[in-house]
CSV table of C-alpha atoms and ligand atoms in Angstrom, one decimal:
chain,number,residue,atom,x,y,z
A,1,UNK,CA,27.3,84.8,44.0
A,2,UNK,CA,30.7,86.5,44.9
A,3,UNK,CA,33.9,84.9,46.0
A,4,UNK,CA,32.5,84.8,49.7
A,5,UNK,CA,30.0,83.3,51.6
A,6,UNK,CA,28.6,84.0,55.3
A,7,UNK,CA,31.0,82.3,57.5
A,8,UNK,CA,30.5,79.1,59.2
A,9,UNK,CA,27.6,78.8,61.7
A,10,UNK,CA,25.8,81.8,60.5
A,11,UNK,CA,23.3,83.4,58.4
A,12,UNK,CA,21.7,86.0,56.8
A,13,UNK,CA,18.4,87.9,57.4
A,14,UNK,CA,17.0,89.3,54.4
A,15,UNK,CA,13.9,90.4,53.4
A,16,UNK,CA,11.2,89.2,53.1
A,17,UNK,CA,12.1,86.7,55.8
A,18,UNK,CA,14.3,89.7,58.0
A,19,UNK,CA,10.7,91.2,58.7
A,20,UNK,CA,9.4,88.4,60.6
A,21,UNK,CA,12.8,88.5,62.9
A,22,UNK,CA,12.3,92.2,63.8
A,23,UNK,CA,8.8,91.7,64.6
A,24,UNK,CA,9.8,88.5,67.1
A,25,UNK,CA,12.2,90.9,68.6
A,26,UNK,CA,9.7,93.6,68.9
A,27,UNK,CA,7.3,91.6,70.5
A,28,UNK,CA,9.4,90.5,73.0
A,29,UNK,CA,10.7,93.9,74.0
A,30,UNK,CA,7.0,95.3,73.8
A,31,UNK,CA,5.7,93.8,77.7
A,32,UNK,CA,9.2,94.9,79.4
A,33,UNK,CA,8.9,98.5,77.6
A,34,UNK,CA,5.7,98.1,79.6
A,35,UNK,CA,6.7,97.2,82.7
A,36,UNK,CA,9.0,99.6,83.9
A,37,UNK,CA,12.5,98.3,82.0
A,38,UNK,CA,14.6,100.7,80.1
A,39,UNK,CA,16.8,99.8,77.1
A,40,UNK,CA,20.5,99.4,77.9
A,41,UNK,CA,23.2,98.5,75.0
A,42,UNK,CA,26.4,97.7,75.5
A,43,UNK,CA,29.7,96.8,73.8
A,44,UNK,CA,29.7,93.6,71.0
A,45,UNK,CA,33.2,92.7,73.2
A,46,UNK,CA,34.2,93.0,76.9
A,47,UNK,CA,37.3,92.5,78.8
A,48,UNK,CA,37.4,88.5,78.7
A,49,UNK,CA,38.0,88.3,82.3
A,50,UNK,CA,34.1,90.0,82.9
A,51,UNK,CA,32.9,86.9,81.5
A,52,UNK,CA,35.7,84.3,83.2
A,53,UNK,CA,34.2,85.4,86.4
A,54,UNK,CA,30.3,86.8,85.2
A,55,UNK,CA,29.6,83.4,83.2
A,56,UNK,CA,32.0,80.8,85.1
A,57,UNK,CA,35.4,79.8,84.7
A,58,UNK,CA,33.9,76.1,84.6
A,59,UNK,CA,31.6,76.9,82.1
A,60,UNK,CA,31.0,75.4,78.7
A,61,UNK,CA,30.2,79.0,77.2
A,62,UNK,CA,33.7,80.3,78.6
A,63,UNK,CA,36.0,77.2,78.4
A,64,UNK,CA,35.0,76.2,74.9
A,65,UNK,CA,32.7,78.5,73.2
A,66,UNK,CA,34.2,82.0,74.1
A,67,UNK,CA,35.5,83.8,70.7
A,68,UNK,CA,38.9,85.2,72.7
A,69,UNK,CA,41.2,87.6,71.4
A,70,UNK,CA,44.2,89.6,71.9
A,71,UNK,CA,43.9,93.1,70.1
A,72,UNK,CA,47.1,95.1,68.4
A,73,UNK,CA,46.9,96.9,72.1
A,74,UNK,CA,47.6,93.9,74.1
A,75,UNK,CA,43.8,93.7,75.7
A,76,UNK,CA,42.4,90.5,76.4
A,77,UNK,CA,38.7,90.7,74.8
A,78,UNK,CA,36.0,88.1,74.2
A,79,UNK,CA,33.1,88.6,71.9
A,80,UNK,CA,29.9,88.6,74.4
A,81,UNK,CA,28.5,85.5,74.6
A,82,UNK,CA,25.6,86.5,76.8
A,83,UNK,CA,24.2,89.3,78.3
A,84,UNK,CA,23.7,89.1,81.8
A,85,UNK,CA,27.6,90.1,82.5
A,86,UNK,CA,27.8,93.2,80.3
A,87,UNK,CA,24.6,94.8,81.5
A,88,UNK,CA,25.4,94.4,85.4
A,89,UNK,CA,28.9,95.4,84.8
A,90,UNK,CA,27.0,99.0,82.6
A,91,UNK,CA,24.4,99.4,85.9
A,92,UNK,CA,27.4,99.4,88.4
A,93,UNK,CA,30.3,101.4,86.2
A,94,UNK,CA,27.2,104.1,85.4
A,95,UNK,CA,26.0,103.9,89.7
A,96,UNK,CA,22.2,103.3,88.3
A,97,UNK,CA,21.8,100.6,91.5
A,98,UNK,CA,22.8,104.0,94.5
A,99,UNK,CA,20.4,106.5,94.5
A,100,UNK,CA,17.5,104.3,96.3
A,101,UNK,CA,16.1,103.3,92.7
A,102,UNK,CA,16.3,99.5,93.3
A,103,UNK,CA,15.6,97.4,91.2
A,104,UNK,CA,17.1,98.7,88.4
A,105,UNK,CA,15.2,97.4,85.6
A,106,UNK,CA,17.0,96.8,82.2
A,107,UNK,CA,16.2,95.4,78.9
A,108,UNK,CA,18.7,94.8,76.1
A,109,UNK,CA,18.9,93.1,72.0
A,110,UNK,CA,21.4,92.3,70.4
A,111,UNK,CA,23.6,89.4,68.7
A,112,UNK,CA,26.1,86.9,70.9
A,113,UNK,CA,28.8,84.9,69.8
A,114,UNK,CA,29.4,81.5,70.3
A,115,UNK,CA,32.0,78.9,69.1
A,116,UNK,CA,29.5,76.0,69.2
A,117,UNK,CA,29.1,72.7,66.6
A,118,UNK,CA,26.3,74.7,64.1
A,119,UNK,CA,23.0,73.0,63.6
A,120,UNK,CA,19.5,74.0,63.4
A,121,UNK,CA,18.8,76.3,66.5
A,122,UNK,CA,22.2,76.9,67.4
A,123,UNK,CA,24.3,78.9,65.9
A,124,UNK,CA,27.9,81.1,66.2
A,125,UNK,CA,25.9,84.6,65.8
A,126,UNK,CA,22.6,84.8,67.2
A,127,UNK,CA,20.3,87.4,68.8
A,128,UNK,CA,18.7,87.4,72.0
A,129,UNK,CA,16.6,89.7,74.1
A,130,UNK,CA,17.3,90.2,77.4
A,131,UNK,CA,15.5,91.2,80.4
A,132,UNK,CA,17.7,91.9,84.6
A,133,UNK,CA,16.1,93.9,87.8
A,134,UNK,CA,18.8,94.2,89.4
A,135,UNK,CA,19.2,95.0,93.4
A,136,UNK,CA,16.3,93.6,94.9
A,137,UNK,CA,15.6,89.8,96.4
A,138,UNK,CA,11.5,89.8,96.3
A,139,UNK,CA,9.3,86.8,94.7
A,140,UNK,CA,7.4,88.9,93.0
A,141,UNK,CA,10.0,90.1,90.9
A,142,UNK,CA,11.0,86.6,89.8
A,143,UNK,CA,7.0,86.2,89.4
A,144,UNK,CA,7.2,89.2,86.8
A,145,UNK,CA,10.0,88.0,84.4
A,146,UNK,CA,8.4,84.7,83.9
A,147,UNK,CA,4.8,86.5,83.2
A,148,UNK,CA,6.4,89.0,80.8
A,149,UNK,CA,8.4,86.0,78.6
A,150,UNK,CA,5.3,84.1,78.6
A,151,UNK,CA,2.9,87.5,77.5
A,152,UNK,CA,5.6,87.8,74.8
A,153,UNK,CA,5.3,84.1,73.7
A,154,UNK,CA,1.6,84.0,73.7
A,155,UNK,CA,1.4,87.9,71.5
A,156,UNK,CA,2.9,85.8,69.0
A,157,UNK,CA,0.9,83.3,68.8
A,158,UNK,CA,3.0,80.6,70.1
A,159,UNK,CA,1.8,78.0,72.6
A,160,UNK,CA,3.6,75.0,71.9
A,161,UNK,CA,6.1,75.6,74.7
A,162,UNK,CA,6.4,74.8,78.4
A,163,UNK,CA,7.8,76.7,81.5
A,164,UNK,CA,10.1,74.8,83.5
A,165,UNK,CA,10.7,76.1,87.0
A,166,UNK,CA,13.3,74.8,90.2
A,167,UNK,CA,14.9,76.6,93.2
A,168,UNK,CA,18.6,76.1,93.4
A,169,UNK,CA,18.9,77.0,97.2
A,170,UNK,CA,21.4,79.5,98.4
A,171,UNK,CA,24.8,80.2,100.7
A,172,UNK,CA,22.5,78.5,103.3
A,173,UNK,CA,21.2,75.0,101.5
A,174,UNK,CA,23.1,74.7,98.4
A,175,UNK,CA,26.7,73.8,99.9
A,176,UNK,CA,24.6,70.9,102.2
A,177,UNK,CA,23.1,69.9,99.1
A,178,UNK,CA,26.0,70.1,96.6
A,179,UNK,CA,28.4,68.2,99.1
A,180,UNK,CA,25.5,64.9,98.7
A,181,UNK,CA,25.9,65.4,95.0
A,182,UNK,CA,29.3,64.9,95.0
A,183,UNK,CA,29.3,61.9,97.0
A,184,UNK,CA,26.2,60.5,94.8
A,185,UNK,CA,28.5,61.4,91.9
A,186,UNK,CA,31.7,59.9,92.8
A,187,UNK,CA,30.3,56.6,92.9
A,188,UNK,CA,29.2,56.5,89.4
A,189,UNK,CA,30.6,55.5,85.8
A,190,UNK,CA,31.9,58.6,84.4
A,191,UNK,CA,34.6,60.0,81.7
A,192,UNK,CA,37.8,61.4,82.9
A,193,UNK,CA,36.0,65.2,82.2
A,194,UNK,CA,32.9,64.5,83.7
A,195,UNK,CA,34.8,63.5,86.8
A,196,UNK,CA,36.4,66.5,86.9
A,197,UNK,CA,32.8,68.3,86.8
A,198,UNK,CA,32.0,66.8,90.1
A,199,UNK,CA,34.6,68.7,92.0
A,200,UNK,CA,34.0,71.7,90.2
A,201,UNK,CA,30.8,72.4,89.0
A,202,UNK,CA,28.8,69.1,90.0
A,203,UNK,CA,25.3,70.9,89.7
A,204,UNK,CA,25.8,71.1,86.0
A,205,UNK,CA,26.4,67.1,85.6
A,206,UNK,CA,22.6,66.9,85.5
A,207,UNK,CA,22.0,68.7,83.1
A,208,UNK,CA,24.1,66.1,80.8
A,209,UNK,CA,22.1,65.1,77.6
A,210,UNK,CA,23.8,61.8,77.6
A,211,UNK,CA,21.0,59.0,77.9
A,212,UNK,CA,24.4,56.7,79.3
A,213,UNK,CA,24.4,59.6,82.2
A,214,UNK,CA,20.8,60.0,82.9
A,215,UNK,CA,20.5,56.5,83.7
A,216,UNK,CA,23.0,56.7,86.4
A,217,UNK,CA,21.3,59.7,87.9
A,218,UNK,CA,18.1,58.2,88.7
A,219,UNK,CA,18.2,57.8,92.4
A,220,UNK,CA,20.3,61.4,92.7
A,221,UNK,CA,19.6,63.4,95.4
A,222,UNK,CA,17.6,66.5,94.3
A,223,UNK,CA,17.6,69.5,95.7
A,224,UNK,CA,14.2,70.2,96.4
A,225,UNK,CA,14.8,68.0,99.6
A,226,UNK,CA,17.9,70.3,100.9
A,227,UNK,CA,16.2,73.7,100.2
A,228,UNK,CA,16.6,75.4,103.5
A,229,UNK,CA,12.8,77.0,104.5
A,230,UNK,CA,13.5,80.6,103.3
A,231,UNK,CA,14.4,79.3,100.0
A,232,UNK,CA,11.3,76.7,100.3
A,233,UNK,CA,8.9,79.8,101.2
A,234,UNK,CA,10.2,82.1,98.4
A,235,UNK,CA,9.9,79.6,95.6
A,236,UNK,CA,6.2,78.8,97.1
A,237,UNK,CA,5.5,82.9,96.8
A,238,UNK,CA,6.7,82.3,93.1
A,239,UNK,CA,4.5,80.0,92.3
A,240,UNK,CA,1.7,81.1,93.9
A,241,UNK,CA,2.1,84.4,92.1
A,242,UNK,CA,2.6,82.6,88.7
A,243,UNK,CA,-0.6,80.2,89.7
A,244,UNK,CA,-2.5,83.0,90.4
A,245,UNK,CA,-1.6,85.1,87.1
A,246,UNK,CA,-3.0,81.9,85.1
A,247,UNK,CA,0.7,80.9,83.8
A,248,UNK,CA,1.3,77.2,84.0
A,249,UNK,CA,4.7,75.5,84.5
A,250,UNK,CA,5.8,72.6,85.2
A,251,UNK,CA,8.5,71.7,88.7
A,252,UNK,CA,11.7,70.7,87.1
A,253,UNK,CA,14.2,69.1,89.6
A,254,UNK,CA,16.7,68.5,87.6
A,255,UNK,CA,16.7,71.9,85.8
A,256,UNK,CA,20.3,74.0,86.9
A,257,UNK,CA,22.7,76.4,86.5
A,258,UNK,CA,25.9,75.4,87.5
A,259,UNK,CA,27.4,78.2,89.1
A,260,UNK,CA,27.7,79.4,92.8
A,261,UNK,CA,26.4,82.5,92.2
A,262,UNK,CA,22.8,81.4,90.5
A,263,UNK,CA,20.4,80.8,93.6
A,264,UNK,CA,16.9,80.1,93.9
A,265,UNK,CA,14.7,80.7,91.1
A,266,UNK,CA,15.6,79.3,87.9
A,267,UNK,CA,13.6,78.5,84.9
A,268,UNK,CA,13.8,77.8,81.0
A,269,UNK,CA,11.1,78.1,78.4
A,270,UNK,CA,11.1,74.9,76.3
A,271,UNK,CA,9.3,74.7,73.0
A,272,UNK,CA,8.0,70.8,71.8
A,273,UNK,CA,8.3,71.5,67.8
A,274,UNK,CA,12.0,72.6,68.4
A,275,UNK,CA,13.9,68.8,68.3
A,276,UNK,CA,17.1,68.8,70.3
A,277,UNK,CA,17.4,72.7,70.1
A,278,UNK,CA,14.1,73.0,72.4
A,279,UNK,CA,15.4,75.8,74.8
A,280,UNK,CA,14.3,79.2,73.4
A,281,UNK,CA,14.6,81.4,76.9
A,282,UNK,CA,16.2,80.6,80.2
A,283,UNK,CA,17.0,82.6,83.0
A,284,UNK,CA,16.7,83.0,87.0
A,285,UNK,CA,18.5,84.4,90.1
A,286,UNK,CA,21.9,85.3,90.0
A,287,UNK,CA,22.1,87.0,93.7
A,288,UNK,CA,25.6,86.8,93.9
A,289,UNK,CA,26.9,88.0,90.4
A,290,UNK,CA,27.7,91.4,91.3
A,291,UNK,CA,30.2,90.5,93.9
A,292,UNK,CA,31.8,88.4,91.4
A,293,UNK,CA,32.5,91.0,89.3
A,294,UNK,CA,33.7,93.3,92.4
A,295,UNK,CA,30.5,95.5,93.1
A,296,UNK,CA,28.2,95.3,96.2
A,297,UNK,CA,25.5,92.6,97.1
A,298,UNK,CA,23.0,93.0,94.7
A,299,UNK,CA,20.3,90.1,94.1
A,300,UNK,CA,19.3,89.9,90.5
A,301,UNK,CA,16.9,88.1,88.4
A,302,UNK,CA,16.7,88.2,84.8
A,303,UNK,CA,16.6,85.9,81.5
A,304,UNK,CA,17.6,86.1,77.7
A,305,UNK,CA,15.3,84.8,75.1
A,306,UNK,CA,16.5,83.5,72.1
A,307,UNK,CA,15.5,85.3,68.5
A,308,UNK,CA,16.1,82.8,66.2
A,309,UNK,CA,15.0,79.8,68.1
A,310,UNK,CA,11.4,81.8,68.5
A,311,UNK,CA,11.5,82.5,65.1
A,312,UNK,CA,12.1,78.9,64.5
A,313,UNK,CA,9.4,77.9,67.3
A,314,UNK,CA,6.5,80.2,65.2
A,315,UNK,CA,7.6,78.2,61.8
A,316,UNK,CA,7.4,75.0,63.8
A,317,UNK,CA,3.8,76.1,64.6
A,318,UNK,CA,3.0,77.1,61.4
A,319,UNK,CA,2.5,81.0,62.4
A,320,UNK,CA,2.8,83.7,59.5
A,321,UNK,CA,2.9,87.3,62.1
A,322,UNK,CA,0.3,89.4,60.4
A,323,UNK,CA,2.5,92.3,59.2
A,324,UNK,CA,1.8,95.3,57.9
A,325,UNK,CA,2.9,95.6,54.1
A,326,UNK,CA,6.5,97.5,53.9
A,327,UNK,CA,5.0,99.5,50.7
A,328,UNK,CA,1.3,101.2,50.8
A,329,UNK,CA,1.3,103.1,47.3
A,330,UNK,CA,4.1,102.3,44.5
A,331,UNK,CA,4.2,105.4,42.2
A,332,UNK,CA,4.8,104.7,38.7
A,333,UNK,CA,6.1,107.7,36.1
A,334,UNK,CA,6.0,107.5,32.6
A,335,UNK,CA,8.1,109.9,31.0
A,336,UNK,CA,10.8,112.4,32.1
A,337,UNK,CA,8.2,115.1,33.4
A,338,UNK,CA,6.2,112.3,35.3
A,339,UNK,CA,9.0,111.3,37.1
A,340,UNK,CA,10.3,114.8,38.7
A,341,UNK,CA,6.8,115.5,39.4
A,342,UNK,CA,5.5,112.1,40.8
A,343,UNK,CA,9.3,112.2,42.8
A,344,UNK,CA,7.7,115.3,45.0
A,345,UNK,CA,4.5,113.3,45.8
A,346,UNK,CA,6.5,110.3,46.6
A,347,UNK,CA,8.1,112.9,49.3
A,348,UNK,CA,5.2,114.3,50.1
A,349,UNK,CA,3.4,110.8,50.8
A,350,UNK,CA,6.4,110.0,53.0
A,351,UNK,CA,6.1,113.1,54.8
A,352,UNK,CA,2.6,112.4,55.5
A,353,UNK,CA,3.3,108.8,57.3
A,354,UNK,CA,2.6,107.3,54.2
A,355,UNK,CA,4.6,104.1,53.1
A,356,UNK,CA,5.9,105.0,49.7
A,357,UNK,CA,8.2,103.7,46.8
A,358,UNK,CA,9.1,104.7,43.4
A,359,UNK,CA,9.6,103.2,40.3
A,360,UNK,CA,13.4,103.9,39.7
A,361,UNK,CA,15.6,103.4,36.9
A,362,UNK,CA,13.4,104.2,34.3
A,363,UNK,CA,11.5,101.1,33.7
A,364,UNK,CA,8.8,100.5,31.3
A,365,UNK,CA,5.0,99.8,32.4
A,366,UNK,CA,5.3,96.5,32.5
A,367,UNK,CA,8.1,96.3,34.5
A,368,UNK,CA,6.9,98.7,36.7
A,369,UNK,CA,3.5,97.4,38.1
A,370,UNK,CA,5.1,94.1,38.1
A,371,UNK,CA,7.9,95.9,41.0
A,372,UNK,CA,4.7,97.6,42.7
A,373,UNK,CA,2.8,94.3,42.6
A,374,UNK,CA,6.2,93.0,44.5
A,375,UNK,CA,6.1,95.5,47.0
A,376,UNK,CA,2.6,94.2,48.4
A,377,UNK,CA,1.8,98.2,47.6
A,378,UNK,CA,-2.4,98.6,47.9
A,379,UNK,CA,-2.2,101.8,45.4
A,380,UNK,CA,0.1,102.5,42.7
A,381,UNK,CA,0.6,106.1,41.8
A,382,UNK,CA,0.5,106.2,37.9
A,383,UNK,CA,1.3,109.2,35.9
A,384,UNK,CA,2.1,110.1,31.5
A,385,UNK,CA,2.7,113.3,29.8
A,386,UNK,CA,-1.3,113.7,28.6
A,387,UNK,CA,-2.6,112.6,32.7
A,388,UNK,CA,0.1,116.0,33.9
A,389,UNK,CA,-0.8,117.8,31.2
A,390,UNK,CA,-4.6,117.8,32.6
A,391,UNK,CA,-3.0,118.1,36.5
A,392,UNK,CA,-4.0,114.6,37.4
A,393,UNK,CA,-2.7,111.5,38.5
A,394,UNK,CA,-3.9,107.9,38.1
A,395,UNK,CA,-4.8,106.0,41.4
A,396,UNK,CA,-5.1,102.4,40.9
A,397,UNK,CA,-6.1,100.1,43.3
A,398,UNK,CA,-4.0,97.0,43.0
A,399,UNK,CA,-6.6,94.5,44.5
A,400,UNK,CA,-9.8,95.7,42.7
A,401,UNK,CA,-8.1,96.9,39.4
A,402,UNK,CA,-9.8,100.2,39.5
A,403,UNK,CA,-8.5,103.0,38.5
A,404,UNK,CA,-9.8,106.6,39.0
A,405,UNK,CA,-8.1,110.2,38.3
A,406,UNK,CA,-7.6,112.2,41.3
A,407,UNK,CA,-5.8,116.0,41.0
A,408,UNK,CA,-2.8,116.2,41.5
A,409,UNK,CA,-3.3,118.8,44.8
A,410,UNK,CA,-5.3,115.9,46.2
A,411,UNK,CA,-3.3,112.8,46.0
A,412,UNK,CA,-2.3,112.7,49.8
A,413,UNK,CA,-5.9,113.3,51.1
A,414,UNK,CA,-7.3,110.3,48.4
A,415,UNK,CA,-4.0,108.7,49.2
A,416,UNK,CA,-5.0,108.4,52.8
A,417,UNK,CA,-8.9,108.2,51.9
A,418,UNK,CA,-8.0,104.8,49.8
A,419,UNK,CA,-6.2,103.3,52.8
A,420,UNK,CA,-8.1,103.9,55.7
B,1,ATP,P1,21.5,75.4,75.1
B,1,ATP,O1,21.2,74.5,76.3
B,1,ATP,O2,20.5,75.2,74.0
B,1,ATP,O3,22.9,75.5,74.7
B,1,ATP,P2,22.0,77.7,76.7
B,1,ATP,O4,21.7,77.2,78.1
B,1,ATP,O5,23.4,77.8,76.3
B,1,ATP,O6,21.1,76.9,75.6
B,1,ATP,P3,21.3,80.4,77.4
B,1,ATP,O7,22.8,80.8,77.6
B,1,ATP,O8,20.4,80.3,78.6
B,1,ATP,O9,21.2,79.1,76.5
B,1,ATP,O10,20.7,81.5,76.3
B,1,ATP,C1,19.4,81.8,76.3
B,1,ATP,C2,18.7,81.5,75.0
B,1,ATP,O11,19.6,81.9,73.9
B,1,ATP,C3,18.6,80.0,74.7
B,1,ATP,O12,17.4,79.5,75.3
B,1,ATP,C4,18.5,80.0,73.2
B,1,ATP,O13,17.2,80.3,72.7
B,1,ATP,C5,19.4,81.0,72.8
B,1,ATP,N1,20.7,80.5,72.4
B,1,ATP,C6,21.8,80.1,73.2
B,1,ATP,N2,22.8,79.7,72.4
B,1,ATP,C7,22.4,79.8,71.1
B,1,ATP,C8,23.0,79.5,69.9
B,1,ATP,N3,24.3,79.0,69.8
B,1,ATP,N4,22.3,79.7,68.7
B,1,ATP,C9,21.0,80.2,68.8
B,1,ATP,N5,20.4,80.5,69.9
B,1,ATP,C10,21.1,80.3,71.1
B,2,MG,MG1,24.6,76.5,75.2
């Protein structure tokens, strides 16, 4: 071990483990490649203010868990902490929402930063994928993100998780409704910073994990019964879409985001093998986001999975992803001679598509078959002095033991022969 470890509230993905994480990220990028979303990336830091206005000045992630910094320049930058901010901010600076081509669909992966208390599931790096379609307000839309994360979910085998779906209203039903909050609120037993939620950002105070604070919220007014009838008929269209597409969920009242600019749909995927960490993918409307951040009106729906909660979800479930072996033939030289020429079919294996390694380093038999054993290699590639000296190679299949003599001229074609 060196003098350093990987700081607090992190980790490291090595192999073999690492493979399993690129495959969970893979599959859920695979139905959005699909579906008409292109890959965006964007910067691991933004201007802090993006996300003081893009996330919510009220919010936990920005008050609390934002990784804020001055650089030697004098700009105030934040570590992303999610991804909806940065990749609305990229479609406006880069004008992909004029030019009639709404909705502009994006799909992004990368790592987010988080000052949070570390535990299982939640951690200060972690990776999400993310999915926005950005610029147009139409149920079906809302329909197709949900379909997509669940397609995603199910390719991996996972269906130990639940869909749970709410409208929050908008400009029309949600100040009605968020002014009979309040008033609910205000007459209840609550902490000094609770309080303060109320006149803030009262939405968010039921979404409190505190059992001493859900027991005062039975009886709440719920939104469901203020949603104005545009808002009522849209979230009908998106269940009916979801109903009809054979994806269950369940109606979660309760279920928020706290901000002004979230509006109708909104929805979280909740695995039951998780514990306290059960969230692995939210997301919903954010219709007036864009004007937040100083572009036009442009009604948006996206959501963010999280990578190493799914990842944790498939080991909850007892899932190993059947993946394809890293290594298909592991060529072993023995001898000076053997190695430069076994080198050039390693290269031309390679070349071919075929997943190769080498011995290196000069190590003995032993040693060797013991590395291509390792490698999960089908065929090792073994060649001596008296095996070149007769233009051959040995091909030995690692499973069956056999081993037969194939020219050397004709080790990609039996190469390929072996494996298929
Ligand atoms: P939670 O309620 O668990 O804090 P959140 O509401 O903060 O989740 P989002 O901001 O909606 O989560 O992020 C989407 C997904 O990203 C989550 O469902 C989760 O899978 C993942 N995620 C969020 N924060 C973390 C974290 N600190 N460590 C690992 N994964 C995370
Ligand atoms: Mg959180």
């Amino acid at each position: 071990m060196s003098t350093f470890q990987a700081p607090k509230g992190t980790y490291d993905l090595i192999p073999p483990s690492s493979a399993t994480y690129l495959a969970v990220r893979e599959a859920i990028a695979a139905p959005l490649r699909n579906s008409g979303y292109g890959y965006i990336e964007t910067p691991g830091f933004e201007n802090v203010e993006l996300f003081a206005r893009g996330v919510g000045e009220s919010t936990d992630i920005v008050t609390k868990e934002m990784y804020a910094f001055e650089t030697k320049g004098g700009d105030k930058l934040a570590l992303r902490p999610e991804g909806t901010a940065s990749t609305l901010r990229a479609a406006l600076e880069a004008n992909l929402h004029k030019g009639g081509n709404l909705p502009v669909k994006l799909w992004y992966s990368g790592s987010y930063y988080r000052y949070e208390r570390p535990q299982k599931g939640r951690y200060r790096h972690f990776s999400q994928v993310g999915a926005e379609a950005i610029g147009v307000e139409d149920p079906a839309l809302d329909a197709e993100l949900i379909i997509l994360a669940n397609q995603s979910y199910r390719s991996l085998g996972l269906s130990d998780f639940r869909i749970l779906l709410n409208s929050l209203g908008d400009q029309e039903c949600r100040p009605v409704y968020r002014a009979a909050l309040q008033d609910f609120l205000r007459g209840l037993e609550l902490d000094e910073e609770t309080r303060r939620r109320i006149e803030i950002n009262p939405l968010r105070v039921l979404d409190d994990k505190r059992e001493s604070v859900q027991e005062q919220l039975i009886g709440a007014p719920m939104l469901r019964d203020y949603l104005c009838e545009a808002c009522k008929t849209y979230h009908e269209q998106v269940r009916e879409l979801l109903t009809a597409a054979g994806v269950a969920f369940e109606d979660d009242p309760k279920l928020v985001r706290g901000l002004d600019y979230y509006t109708r749909t909104t929805f979280e995927f909740v695995h039951d093998g998780l514990g306290s960490q059960s969230a692995v993918g939210g997301g919903g409307r954010y219709d007036g986001l864009s004007e937040m951040i100083g572009g036009p009106a442009l009604p948006s729906v996206g959501w963010a999975l999280g990578v190493d909660r799914t990842v944790l979800a498939l080991e909850a479930e007892g899932i190993t992803l059947d993946l394809p072996a890293a290594t298909s033939v592991y060529a072993v030289p023995l001898g000076e001679e053997a190695r430069r020429v076994l080198f050039g079919k390693v290269t031309e294996l390679r070349l071919a598509g075929v997943a190769t390694d080498f011995a290196y380093g000069g190590k003995g038999l032993k040693n060797a078959m013991k590395s291509a054993n390792r490698s999960g290699a089908r065929l090792a590639l073994v060649a001596g002095e008296r095996d070149l000296a007769e233009g051959l190679v040995q091909l030995k299949d690692l499973q069956s033991g056999e081993q037969t003599a194939v020219a050397l001229d004709a080790v990609v074609d039996e190469v390929r022969r072996a494996l298929a």
